[in-house]
Amino acid sequence: MTTVGGKFTKEKRNLVTYIEHREYELLRKLAQQNGRSVSAEAASVLLQYLEDHQEDLKEPIP
């Protein structure tokens, strides 16, 4: 497992995600391509996923 961390600000929450090394390497390559830190890329990918699945997430959990 690899830890991807984040930073605290008044407006944003800290994001710490545990991922497998293989996924970390993919995330690292994405971050490098986009000129961002791995933490920023992880947050971006997570936000994109949440936006893409917003309707699914509105359904109640059984």
Tab-separated table of C-alpha atoms in Angstrom:
chain	number	residue	atom	x	y	z
A	1	MET	CA	0.000	0.000	0.000
A	2	THR	CA	1.037	3.567	-0.720
A	3	THR	CA	-0.188	6.707	1.029
A	4	VAL	CA	-1.200	9.748	-0.994
A	5	GLY	CA	-1.533	12.787	1.247
A	6	GLY	CA	-2.934	16.281	1.055
A	7	LYS	CA	-2.825	19.639	2.834
A	8	PHE	CA	-5.133	21.469	5.219
A	9	THR	CA	-6.723	24.797	4.344
A	10	LYS	CA	-9.730	26.528	5.856
A	11	GLU	CA	-11.781	25.798	2.739
A	12	LYS	CA	-10.597	22.287	1.963
A	13	ARG	CA	-10.229	19.075	3.899
A	14	ASN	CA	-7.171	16.880	4.031
A	15	LEU	CA	-7.309	13.872	1.723
A	16	VAL	CA	-5.319	10.775	2.551
A	17	THR	CA	-5.859	7.777	0.324
A	18	TYR	CA	-4.297	4.335	0.510
A	19	ILE	CA	-3.775	2.710	-2.861
A	20	GLU	CA	-1.812	-0.196	-4.257
A	21	HIS	CA	1.642	0.570	-5.636
A	22	ARG	CA	0.555	-0.167	-9.233
A	23	GLU	CA	-2.248	2.401	-9.033
A	24	TYR	CA	0.118	4.881	-7.394
A	25	GLU	CA	2.487	4.598	-10.350
A	26	LEU	CA	-0.393	5.286	-12.763
A	27	LEU	CA	-1.443	8.268	-10.652
A	28	ARG	CA	2.164	9.521	-10.532
A	29	LYS	CA	2.400	9.357	-14.339
A	30	LEU	CA	-0.897	11.247	-14.697
A	31	ALA	CA	0.333	13.896	-12.261
A	32	GLN	CA	3.571	14.272	-14.190
A	33	GLN	CA	1.697	14.648	-17.491
A	34	ASN	CA	-0.593	17.295	-15.994
A	35	GLY	CA	2.129	19.165	-14.093
A	36	ARG	CA	0.558	18.542	-10.687
A	37	SER	CA	1.540	16.835	-7.477
A	38	VAL	CA	0.369	13.282	-6.888
A	39	SER	CA	-1.921	14.565	-4.115
A	40	ALA	CA	-3.477	17.162	-6.408
A	41	GLU	CA	-3.959	14.556	-9.125
A	42	ALA	CA	-5.587	12.146	-6.651
A	43	ALA	CA	-8.001	14.872	-5.545
A	44	SER	CA	-8.766	15.761	-9.167
A	45	VAL	CA	-9.451	12.141	-10.118
A	46	LEU	CA	-11.666	11.659	-7.065
A	47	LEU	CA	-13.655	14.830	-7.781
A	48	GLN	CA	-14.117	13.780	-11.414
A	49	TYR	CA	-15.376	10.362	-10.295
A	50	LEU	CA	-17.843	11.957	-7.878
A	51	GLU	CA	-19.116	14.321	-10.574
A	52	ASP	CA	-19.468	11.466	-13.079
A	53	HIS	CA	-21.407	9.321	-10.577
A	54	GLN	CA	-23.413	12.034	-8.833
A	55	GLU	CA	-26.766	10.474	-9.733
A	56	ASP	CA	-25.690	7.020	-8.533
A	57	LEU	CA	-24.518	8.493	-5.244
A	58	LYS	CA	-27.929	10.074	-4.567
A	59	GLU	CA	-29.551	6.648	-4.261
A	60	PRO	CA	-29.963	5.507	-0.648
A	61	ILE	CA	-27.590	2.857	0.613
A	62	PRO	CA	-29.520	-0.318	1.484
